[in-house]
Amino acid sequence: MVKYIVSHPKLHARLDHFKPINESNYELFQMEWIWLISRFDHPLDTEFFQPCFVPVETNKYDLFLDISDGHFTLFEVCFDIIKPSGWLKQVKCNDVRDLMISETLNDLQIDAVLQAGEKAFIAERARISAWRRQIGYAGKIDFRKFEPEDFFDGEEAGYALQKNDLLTVTHVNARIFSLLPATIGFRLVEFSHDAIFTHDIFAKAKNLNGLIYLLEERSVLRVHACKIEFTTGLNGFACWENETFTLHCNDLQLMDRLREKITKYREVYIENLLN
């Protein structure tokens, strides 16, 4: 099967820098692969990689044949870093055997066989994106803890000024919302972005983690303004615009804790900046 992949000009042409395994090393390379995956311990790796994946390139594990169900799917592996992260199959050909009769197929038919794999991958990415949006807006994706440099940019960033029931933080980006209590109830009342979007987005972010997903999914640096109004136990609002975050509420303890948290973040940021 590997020899056929190598010998098929159109298929080979779609494989960038393809270096096939030497025929005499097939068995050894597969044994090494089975041993290697037995050493995996991360759930993302152990759930995805299988002994029935046959590596077909020398000295690397990027391109495989899947022989698990009698369909010899040729695919590359790629890692999707967008949370929730995971491995994906980037299909090159749904079943390599479909090309074994290529002597009876014209060029358009061969291209159709190869393009079917690409369409399957595009459809899978679309399905995953829709699923990710659904759980993201529902707040079911755990985001990493942001570091100080994720909020601030420059020595003037992060000054937190508190006066009675008003807290103002200067020169920060919209990720600053993530420092609010995770259980806080709110409704999104303003969201300005440099791309066109439908206004049903205001009902999508159902909790704070959902709001952070919205900011990250839309690219936080392309957001112009964002405002939430509190709905449970608090009177007031939090908004961000022109690199300034403003919190107005009747819970002075919450404001004190947030100001102290921002101040500590800023101290770490400035220390790292100077070093």
PDB file of N, CA and C in Angstrom, residues 54-146:
ATOM      1  N   VAL A  54      -0.998   3.176  10.758  1.00  0.00           N
ATOM      2  CA  VAL A  54       0.270   2.706  10.212  1.00  0.00           C
ATOM      3  C   VAL A  54       1.053   3.903   9.673  1.00  0.00           C
ATOM      4  N   PRO A  55       2.175   4.252  10.306  1.00  0.00           N
ATOM      5  CA  PRO A  55       2.979   5.366   9.791  1.00  0.00           C
ATOM      6  C   PRO A  55       3.586   5.017   8.438  1.00  0.00           C
ATOM      7  N   VAL A  56       3.597   5.988   7.540  1.00  0.00           N
ATOM      8  CA  VAL A  56       4.098   5.701   6.198  1.00  0.00           C
ATOM      9  C   VAL A  56       5.273   6.596   5.813  1.00  0.00           C
ATOM     10  N   GLU A  57       5.771   7.393   6.745  1.00  0.00           N
ATOM     11  CA  GLU A  57       6.928   8.242   6.466  1.00  0.00           C
ATOM     12  C   GLU A  57       8.086   7.850   7.364  1.00  0.00           C
ATOM     13  N   THR A  58       9.265   8.056   6.870  1.00  0.00           N
ATOM     14  CA  THR A  58      10.446   7.707   7.638  1.00  0.00           C
ATOM     15  C   THR A  58      10.801   8.813   8.624  1.00  0.00           C
ATOM     16  N   ASN A  59      11.151   8.415   9.831  1.00  0.00           N
ATOM     17  CA  ASN A  59      11.660   9.316  10.868  1.00  0.00           C
ATOM     18  C   ASN A  59      10.657  10.363  11.345  1.00  0.00           C
ATOM     19  N   LYS A  60       9.379  10.160  11.090  1.00  0.00           N
ATOM     20  CA  LYS A  60       8.384  11.101  11.594  1.00  0.00           C
ATOM     21  C   LYS A  60       7.021  10.418  11.651  1.00  0.00           C
ATOM     22  N   TYR A  61       6.155  10.975  12.482  1.00  0.00           N
ATOM     23  CA  TYR A  61       4.825  10.410  12.672  1.00  0.00           C
ATOM     24  C   TYR A  61       3.785  11.480  12.376  1.00  0.00           C
ATOM     25  N   ASP A  62       3.683  11.822  11.104  1.00  0.00           N
ATOM     26  CA  ASP A  62       2.718  12.826  10.657  1.00  0.00           C
ATOM     27  C   ASP A  62       1.676  12.252   9.715  1.00  0.00           C
ATOM     28  N   LEU A  63       2.063  11.255   8.924  1.00  0.00           N
ATOM     29  CA  LEU A  63       1.190  10.711   7.885  1.00  0.00           C
ATOM     30  C   LEU A  63       0.948   9.230   8.165  1.00  0.00           C
ATOM     31  N   PHE A  64      -0.354   8.832   8.145  1.00  0.00           N
ATOM     32  CA  PHE A  64      -0.723   7.471   8.533  1.00  0.00           C
ATOM     33  C   PHE A  64      -1.746   6.886   7.575  1.00  0.00           C
ATOM     34  N   LEU A  65      -1.778   5.548   7.564  1.00  0.00           N
ATOM     35  CA  LEU A  65      -2.885   4.787   6.993  1.00  0.00           C
ATOM     36  C   LEU A  65      -3.678   4.189   8.154  1.00  0.00           C
ATOM     37  N   ASP A  66      -4.995   4.369   8.130  1.00  0.00           N
ATOM     38  CA  ASP A  66      -5.854   3.776   9.145  1.00  0.00           C
ATOM     39  C   ASP A  66      -6.419   2.468   8.586  1.00  0.00           C
ATOM     40  N   ILE A  67      -6.046   1.347   9.197  1.00  0.00           N
ATOM     41  CA  ILE A  67      -6.488   0.035   8.702  1.00  0.00           C
ATOM     42  C   ILE A  67      -7.495  -0.602   9.651  1.00  0.00           C
ATOM     43  N   SER A  68      -8.152   0.224  10.464  1.00  0.00           N
ATOM     44  CA  SER A  68      -9.008  -0.315  11.520  1.00  0.00           C
ATOM     45  C   SER A  68     -10.284  -0.946  10.994  1.00  0.00           C
ATOM     46  N   ASP A  69     -10.870  -0.418   9.912  1.00  0.00           N
ATOM     47  CA  ASP A  69     -12.170  -0.920   9.483  1.00  0.00           C
ATOM     48  C   ASP A  69     -12.187  -1.362   8.022  1.00  0.00           C
ATOM     49  N   GLY A  70     -11.034  -1.637   7.454  1.00  0.00           N
ATOM     50  CA  GLY A  70     -10.978  -2.072   6.069  1.00  0.00           C
ATOM     51  C   GLY A  70     -10.957  -0.940   5.069  1.00  0.00           C
ATOM     52  N   HIS A  71     -11.097   0.291   5.539  1.00  0.00           N
ATOM     53  CA  HIS A  71     -10.976   1.465   4.672  1.00  0.00           C
ATOM     54  C   HIS A  71      -9.597   2.070   4.903  1.00  0.00           C
ATOM     55  N   PHE A  72      -8.807   2.070   3.889  1.00  0.00           N
ATOM     56  CA  PHE A  72      -7.428   2.526   4.038  1.00  0.00           C
ATOM     57  C   PHE A  72      -7.375   4.049   3.868  1.00  0.00           C
ATOM     58  N   THR A  73      -7.779   4.729   4.937  1.00  0.00           N
ATOM     59  CA  THR A  73      -7.789   6.188   4.925  1.00  0.00           C
ATOM     60  C   THR A  73      -6.373   6.707   5.126  1.00  0.00           C
ATOM     61  N   LEU A  74      -5.953   7.565   4.234  1.00  0.00           N
ATOM     62  CA  LEU A  74      -4.647   8.203   4.340  1.00  0.00           C
ATOM     63  C   LEU A  74      -4.857   9.585   4.942  1.00  0.00           C
ATOM     64  N   PHE A  75      -4.182   9.871   6.032  1.00  0.00           N
ATOM     65  CA  PHE A  75      -4.412  11.148   6.701  1.00  0.00           C
ATOM     66  C   PHE A  75      -3.137  11.647   7.380  1.00  0.00           C
ATOM     67  N   GLU A  76      -3.093  12.949   7.540  1.00  0.00           N
ATOM     68  CA  GLU A  76      -2.075  13.588   8.368  1.00  0.00           C
ATOM     69  C   GLU A  76      -2.702  13.897   9.721  1.00  0.00           C
ATOM     70  N   VAL A  77      -1.889  14.011  10.742  1.00  0.00           N
ATOM     71  CA  VAL A  77      -2.391  14.428  12.044  1.00  0.00           C
ATOM     72  C   VAL A  77      -2.037  15.885  12.261  1.00  0.00           C
ATOM     73  N   CYS A  78      -2.952  16.599  12.862  1.00  0.00           N
ATOM     74  CA  CYS A  78      -2.691  17.986  13.223  1.00  0.00           C
ATOM     75  C   CYS A  78      -3.323  18.250  14.582  1.00  0.00           C
ATOM     76  N   PHE A  79      -2.733  19.173  15.322  1.00  0.00           N
ATOM     77  CA  PHE A  79      -3.221  19.465  16.668  1.00  0.00           C
ATOM     78  C   PHE A  79      -3.932  20.805  16.653  1.00  0.00           C
ATOM     79  N   ASP A  80      -5.190  20.793  17.055  1.00  0.00           N
ATOM     80  CA  ASP A  80      -5.989  22.008  17.125  1.00  0.00           C
ATOM     81  C   ASP A  80      -5.785  22.628  18.507  1.00  0.00           C
ATOM     82  N   ILE A  81      -5.130  23.789  18.552  1.00  0.00           N
ATOM     83  CA  ILE A  81      -4.762  24.386  19.845  1.00  0.00           C
ATOM     84  C   ILE A  81      -5.906  25.160  20.481  1.00  0.00           C
ATOM     85  N   ILE A  82      -6.978  25.443  19.706  1.00  0.00           N
ATOM     86  CA  ILE A  82      -8.093  26.195  20.267  1.00  0.00           C
ATOM     87  C   ILE A  82      -8.841  25.308  21.254  1.00  0.00           C
ATOM     88  N   LYS A  83      -9.090  25.837  22.457  1.00  0.00           N
ATOM     89  CA  LYS A  83      -9.745  25.038  23.479  1.00  0.00           C
ATOM     90  C   LYS A  83     -11.176  24.707  23.086  1.00  0.00           C
ATOM     91  N   PRO A  84     -11.633  23.461  23.399  1.00  0.00           N
ATOM     92  CA  PRO A  84     -10.845  22.357  23.943  1.00  0.00           C
ATOM     93  C   PRO A  84      -9.942  21.757  22.878  1.00  0.00           C
ATOM     94  N   SER A  85      -8.664  21.685  23.191  1.00  0.00           N
ATOM     95  CA  SER A  85      -7.664  21.237  22.235  1.00  0.00           C
ATOM     96  C   SER A  85      -7.820  19.749  21.924  1.00  0.00           C
ATOM     97  N   GLY A  86      -7.225  19.340  20.817  1.00  0.00           N
ATOM     98  CA  GLY A  86      -7.268  17.926  20.482  1.00  0.00           C
ATOM     99  C   GLY A  86      -6.648  17.641  19.131  1.00  0.00           C
ATOM    100  N   TRP A  87      -6.388  16.359  18.888  1.00  0.00           N
ATOM    101  CA  TRP A  87      -5.830  15.905  17.623  1.00  0.00           C
ATOM    102  C   TRP A  87      -6.934  15.738  16.588  1.00  0.00           C
ATOM    103  N   LEU A  88      -6.594  15.993  15.335  1.00  0.00           N
ATOM    104  CA  LEU A  88      -7.520  15.836  14.227  1.00  0.00           C
ATOM    105  C   LEU A  88      -6.871  15.036  13.103  1.00  0.00           C
ATOM    106  N   LYS A  89      -7.717  14.319  12.359  1.00  0.00           N
ATOM    107  CA  LYS A  89      -7.254  13.670  11.137  1.00  0.00           C
ATOM    108  C   LYS A  89      -7.485  14.612   9.955  1.00  0.00           C
ATOM    109  N   GLN A  90      -6.432  14.981   9.280  1.00  0.00           N
ATOM    110  CA  GLN A  90      -6.558  15.768   8.058  1.00  0.00           C
ATOM    111  C   GLN A  90      -6.480  14.801   6.885  1.00  0.00           C
ATOM    112  N   VAL A  91      -7.654  14.394   6.406  1.00  0.00           N
ATOM    113  CA  VAL A  91      -7.748  13.320   5.424  1.00  0.00           C
ATOM    114  C   VAL A  91      -7.164  13.751   4.082  1.00  0.00           C
ATOM    115  N   LYS A  92      -6.286  12.902   3.552  1.00  0.00           N
ATOM    116  CA  LYS A  92      -5.748  13.102   2.207  1.00  0.00           C
ATOM    117  C   LYS A  92      -6.510  12.270   1.181  1.00  0.00           C
ATOM    118  N   CYS A  93      -6.952  11.088   1.600  1.00  0.00           N
ATOM    119  CA  CYS A  93      -7.724  10.218   0.705  1.00  0.00           C
ATOM    120  C   CYS A  93      -8.562   9.295   1.586  1.00  0.00           C
ATOM    121  N   ASN A  94      -9.884   9.273   1.351  1.00  0.00           N
ATOM    122  CA  ASN A  94     -10.777   8.473   2.193  1.00  0.00           C
ATOM    123  C   ASN A  94     -10.449   6.985   2.153  1.00  0.00           C
ATOM    124  N   ASP A  95     -10.083   6.488   0.976  1.00  0.00           N
ATOM    125  CA  ASP A  95      -9.721   5.081   0.824  1.00  0.00           C
ATOM    126  C   ASP A  95      -8.749   4.979  -0.344  1.00  0.00           C
ATOM    127  N   VAL A  96      -7.504   4.672  -0.036  1.00  0.00           N
ATOM    128  CA  VAL A  96      -6.457   4.639  -1.060  1.00  0.00           C
ATOM    129  C   VAL A  96      -6.797   3.631  -2.155  1.00  0.00           C
ATOM    130  N   ARG A  97      -7.581   2.607  -1.822  1.00  0.00           N
ATOM    131  CA  ARG A  97      -7.917   1.586  -2.819  1.00  0.00           C
ATOM    132  C   ARG A  97      -8.734   2.162  -3.972  1.00  0.00           C
ATOM    133  N   ASP A  98      -9.425   3.294  -3.715  1.00  0.00           N
ATOM    134  CA  ASP A  98     -10.202   3.924  -4.791  1.00  0.00           C
ATOM    135  C   ASP A  98      -9.308   4.383  -5.940  1.00  0.00           C
ATOM    136  N   LEU A  99      -8.028   4.587  -5.630  1.00  0.00           N
ATOM    137  CA  LEU A  99      -7.097   5.031  -6.667  1.00  0.00           C
ATOM    138  C   LEU A  99      -6.385   3.871  -7.350  1.00  0.00           C
ATOM    139  N   MET A 100      -6.579   2.668  -6.842  1.00  0.00           N
ATOM    140  CA  MET A 100      -5.890   1.525  -7.436  1.00  0.00           C
ATOM    141  C   MET A 100      -6.445   1.159  -8.818  1.00  0.00           C
ATOM    142  N   ILE A 101      -7.619   1.716  -9.109  1.00  0.00           N
ATOM    143  CA  ILE A 101      -8.181   1.484 -10.437  1.00  0.00           C
ATOM    144  C   ILE A 101      -7.995   2.726 -11.304  1.00  0.00           C
ATOM    145  N   SER A 102      -6.983   3.525 -10.950  1.00  0.00           N
ATOM    146  CA  SER A 102      -6.801   4.814 -11.614  1.00  0.00           C
ATOM    147  C   SER A 102      -6.557   4.678 -13.114  1.00  0.00           C
ATOM    148  N   GLU A 103      -6.130   3.473 -13.573  1.00  0.00           N
ATOM    149  CA  GLU A 103      -5.931   3.286 -15.006  1.00  0.00           C
ATOM    150  C   GLU A 103      -7.245   3.436 -15.767  1.00  0.00           C
ATOM    151  N   THR A 104      -8.365   3.196 -15.075  1.00  0.00           N
ATOM    152  CA  THR A 104      -9.671   3.308 -15.734  1.00  0.00           C
ATOM    153  C   THR A 104     -10.356   4.635 -15.423  1.00  0.00           C
ATOM    154  N   LEU A 105      -9.709   5.490 -14.627  1.00  0.00           N
ATOM    155  CA  LEU A 105     -10.291   6.779 -14.265  1.00  0.00           C
ATOM    156  C   LEU A 105      -9.615   7.894 -15.037  1.00  0.00           C
ATOM    157  N   ASN A 106     -10.399   8.913 -15.415  1.00  0.00           N
ATOM    158  CA  ASN A 106      -9.778  10.077 -16.027  1.00  0.00           C
ATOM    159  C   ASN A 106      -9.309  11.041 -14.938  1.00  0.00           C
ATOM    160  N   ASP A 107      -8.644  12.112 -15.337  1.00  0.00           N
ATOM    161  CA  ASP A 107      -8.067  13.034 -14.359  1.00  0.00           C
ATOM    162  C   ASP A 107      -9.132  13.652 -13.456  1.00  0.00           C
ATOM    163  N   LEU A 108     -10.287  13.986 -14.017  1.00  0.00           N
ATOM    164  CA  LEU A 108     -11.339  14.597 -13.210  1.00  0.00           C
ATOM    165  C   LEU A 108     -11.852  13.630 -12.146  1.00  0.00           C
ATOM    166  N   GLN A 109     -11.950  12.361 -12.488  1.00  0.00           N
ATOM    167  CA  GLN A 109     -12.415  11.367 -11.523  1.00  0.00           C
ATOM    168  C   GLN A 109     -11.390  11.141 -10.420  1.00  0.00           C
ATOM    169  N   ILE A 110     -10.116  11.150 -10.778  1.00  0.00           N
ATOM    170  CA  ILE A 110      -9.064  11.003  -9.776  1.00  0.00           C
ATOM    171  C   ILE A 110      -9.077  12.200  -8.831  1.00  0.00           C
ATOM    172  N   ASP A 111      -9.208  13.408  -9.394  1.00  0.00           N
ATOM    173  CA  ASP A 111      -9.272  14.611  -8.559  1.00  0.00           C
ATOM    174  C   ASP A 111     -10.469  14.555  -7.615  1.00  0.00           C
ATOM    175  N   ALA A 112     -11.599  14.012  -8.086  1.00  0.00           N
ATOM    176  CA  ALA A 112     -12.797  13.907  -7.250  1.00  0.00           C
ATOM    177  C   ALA A 112     -12.554  12.989  -6.063  1.00  0.00           C
ATOM    178  N   VAL A 113     -11.823  11.881  -6.277  1.00  0.00           N
ATOM    179  CA  VAL A 113     -11.494  10.956  -5.199  1.00  0.00           C
ATOM    180  C   VAL A 113     -10.647  11.665  -4.143  1.00  0.00           C
ATOM    181  N   LEU A 114      -9.654  12.417  -4.602  1.00  0.00           N
ATOM    182  CA  LEU A 114      -8.760  13.093  -3.671  1.00  0.00           C
ATOM    183  C   LEU A 114      -9.449  14.257  -2.971  1.00  0.00           C
ATOM    184  N   GLN A 115     -10.319  14.977  -3.685  1.00  0.00           N
ATOM    185  CA  GLN A 115     -10.998  16.116  -3.089  1.00  0.00           C
ATOM    186  C   GLN A 115     -12.042  15.697  -2.069  1.00  0.00           C
ATOM    187  N   ALA A 116     -12.546  14.466  -2.180  1.00  0.00           N
ATOM    188  CA  ALA A 116     -13.532  13.976  -1.218  1.00  0.00           C
ATOM    189  C   ALA A 116     -12.936  13.942   0.180  1.00  0.00           C
ATOM    190  N   GLY A 117     -11.665  13.568   0.269  1.00  0.00           N
ATOM    191  CA  GLY A 117     -10.996  13.557   1.564  1.00  0.00           C
ATOM    192  C   GLY A 117     -10.868  14.954   2.142  1.00  0.00           C
ATOM    193  N   GLU A 118     -10.519  15.911   1.297  1.00  0.00           N
ATOM    194  CA  GLU A 118     -10.390  17.286   1.759  1.00  0.00           C
ATOM    195  C   GLU A 118     -11.732  17.840   2.225  1.00  0.00           C
ATOM    196  N   LYS A 119     -12.806  17.506   1.493  1.00  0.00           N
ATOM    197  CA  LYS A 119     -14.132  17.965   1.882  1.00  0.00           C
ATOM    198  C   LYS A 119     -14.544  17.353   3.222  1.00  0.00           C
ATOM    199  N   ALA A 120     -14.176  16.095   3.453  1.00  0.00           N
ATOM    200  CA  ALA A 120     -14.501  15.441   4.723  1.00  0.00           C
ATOM    201  C   ALA A 120     -13.808  16.150   5.880  1.00  0.00           C
ATOM    202  N   PHE A 121     -12.560  16.568   5.662  1.00  0.00           N
ATOM    203  CA  PHE A 121     -11.823  17.269   6.712  1.00  0.00           C
ATOM    204  C   PHE A 121     -12.448  18.633   6.989  1.00  0.00           C
ATOM    205  N   ILE A 122     -12.823  19.353   5.939  1.00  0.00           N
ATOM    206  CA  ILE A 122     -13.456  20.664   6.101  1.00  0.00           C
ATOM    207  C   ILE A 122     -14.774  20.527   6.869  1.00  0.00           C
ATOM    208  N   ALA A 123     -15.555  19.470   6.538  1.00  0.00           N
ATOM    209  CA  ALA A 123     -16.820  19.236   7.227  1.00  0.00           C
ATOM    210  C   ALA A 123     -16.595  18.912   8.696  1.00  0.00           C
ATOM    211  N   GLU A 124     -15.547  18.153   8.986  1.00  0.00           N
ATOM    212  CA  GLU A 124     -15.246  17.807  10.372  1.00  0.00           C
ATOM    213  C   GLU A 124     -14.829  19.038  11.157  1.00  0.00           C
ATOM    214  N   ARG A 125     -14.028  19.911  10.547  1.00  0.00           N
ATOM    215  CA  ARG A 125     -13.631  21.140  11.221  1.00  0.00           C
ATOM    216  C   ARG A 125     -14.849  22.016  11.505  1.00  0.00           C
ATOM    217  N   ALA A 126     -15.782  22.066  10.565  1.00  0.00           N
ATOM    218  CA  ALA A 126     -16.991  22.865  10.764  1.00  0.00           C
ATOM    219  C   ALA A 126     -17.832  22.299  11.908  1.00  0.00           C
ATOM    220  N   ARG A 127     -17.913  20.955  11.966  1.00  0.00           N
ATOM    221  CA  ARG A 127     -18.681  20.326  13.049  1.00  0.00           C
ATOM    222  C   ARG A 127     -18.052  20.630  14.397  1.00  0.00           C
ATOM    223  N   ILE A 128     -16.725  20.538  14.474  1.00  0.00           N
ATOM    224  CA  ILE A 128     -16.026  20.802  15.728  1.00  0.00           C
ATOM    225  C   ILE A 128     -16.177  22.262  16.134  1.00  0.00           C
ATOM    226  N   SER A 129     -16.109  23.170  15.165  1.00  0.00           N
ATOM    227  CA  SER A 129     -16.254  24.603  15.461  1.00  0.00           C
ATOM    228  C   SER A 129     -17.637  24.903  16.035  1.00  0.00           C
ATOM    229  N   ALA A 130     -18.667  24.293  15.443  1.00  0.00           N
ATOM    230  CA  ALA A 130     -20.030  24.510  15.937  1.00  0.00           C
ATOM    231  C   ALA A 130     -20.185  23.962  17.355  1.00  0.00           C
ATOM    232  N   TRP A 131     -19.622  22.776  17.596  1.00  0.00           N
ATOM    233  CA  TRP A 131     -19.672  22.177  18.934  1.00  0.00           C
ATOM    234  C   TRP A 131     -18.909  23.034  19.934  1.00  0.00           C
ATOM    235  N   ARG A 132     -17.745  23.540  19.528  1.00  0.00           N
ATOM    236  CA  ARG A 132     -16.928  24.372  20.417  1.00  0.00           C
ATOM    237  C   ARG A 132     -17.674  25.660  20.785  1.00  0.00           C
ATOM    238  N   ARG A 133     -18.344  26.272  19.798  1.00  0.00           N
ATOM    239  CA  ARG A 133     -19.106  27.486  20.089  1.00  0.00           C
ATOM    240  C   ARG A 133     -20.238  27.197  21.072  1.00  0.00           C
ATOM    241  N   GLN A 134     -20.894  26.069  20.883  1.00  0.00           N
ATOM    242  CA  GLN A 134     -22.011  25.726  21.758  1.00  0.00           C
ATOM    243  C   GLN A 134     -21.569  25.588  23.208  1.00  0.00           C
ATOM    244  N   ILE A 135     -20.519  24.816  23.449  1.00  0.00           N
ATOM    245  CA  ILE A 135     -20.080  24.623  24.834  1.00  0.00           C
ATOM    246  C   ILE A 135     -19.306  25.837  25.343  1.00  0.00           C
ATOM    247  N   GLY A 136     -18.690  26.600  24.431  1.00  0.00           N
ATOM    248  CA  GLY A 136     -17.946  27.787  24.837  1.00  0.00           C
ATOM    249  C   GLY A 136     -18.859  28.861  25.382  1.00  0.00           C
ATOM    250  N   TYR A 137     -19.934  29.172  24.648  1.00  0.00           N
ATOM    251  CA  TYR A 137     -20.868  30.186  25.121  1.00  0.00           C
ATOM    252  C   TYR A 137     -21.599  29.733  26.377  1.00  0.00           C
ATOM    253  N   ALA A 138     -21.770  28.430  26.544  1.00  0.00           N
ATOM    254  CA  ALA A 138     -22.411  27.908  27.755  1.00  0.00           C
ATOM    255  C   ALA A 138     -21.470  27.915  28.946  1.00  0.00           C
ATOM    256  N   GLY A 139     -20.207  28.286  28.726  1.00  0.00           N
ATOM    257  CA  GLY A 139     -19.239  28.371  29.817  1.00  0.00           C
ATOM    258  C   GLY A 139     -18.651  27.047  30.232  1.00  0.00           C
ATOM    259  N   LYS A 140     -18.676  26.053  29.334  1.00  0.00           N
ATOM    260  CA  LYS A 140     -18.208  24.718  29.691  1.00  0.00           C
ATOM    261  C   LYS A 140     -16.750  24.464  29.289  1.00  0.00           C
ATOM    262  N   ILE A 141     -16.081  25.478  28.785  1.00  0.00           N
ATOM    263  CA  ILE A 141     -14.663  25.346  28.455  1.00  0.00           C
ATOM    264  C   ILE A 141     -13.853  26.035  29.540  1.00  0.00           C
ATOM    265  N   ASP A 142     -12.926  25.291  30.133  1.00  0.00           N
ATOM    266  CA  ASP A 142     -12.057  25.861  31.166  1.00  0.00           C
ATOM    267  C   ASP A 142     -10.878  26.562  30.504  1.00  0.00           C
ATOM    268  N   PHE A 143     -10.836  27.873  30.635  1.00  0.00           N
ATOM    269  CA  PHE A 143      -9.728  28.614  30.053  1.00  0.00           C
ATOM    270  C   PHE A 143      -8.529  28.576  30.983  1.00  0.00           C
ATOM    271  N   ARG A 144      -7.357  28.712  30.387  1.00  0.00           N
ATOM    272  CA  ARG A 144      -6.143  28.747  31.186  1.00  0.00           C
ATOM    273  C   ARG A 144      -6.144  30.005  32.033  1.00  0.00           C
ATOM    274  N   LYS A 145      -5.393  29.972  33.110  1.00  0.00           N
ATOM    275  CA  LYS A 145      -5.229  31.164  33.930  1.00  0.00           C
ATOM    276  C   LYS A 145      -4.376  32.166  33.162  1.00  0.00           C
ATOM    277  N   PHE A 146      -4.922  33.369  32.975  1.00  0.00           N
ATOM    278  CA  PHE A 146      -4.183  34.380  32.242  1.00  0.00           C
ATOM    279  C   PHE A 146      -2.989  34.876  33.053  1.00  0.00           C
TER     280      PHE A 146
END
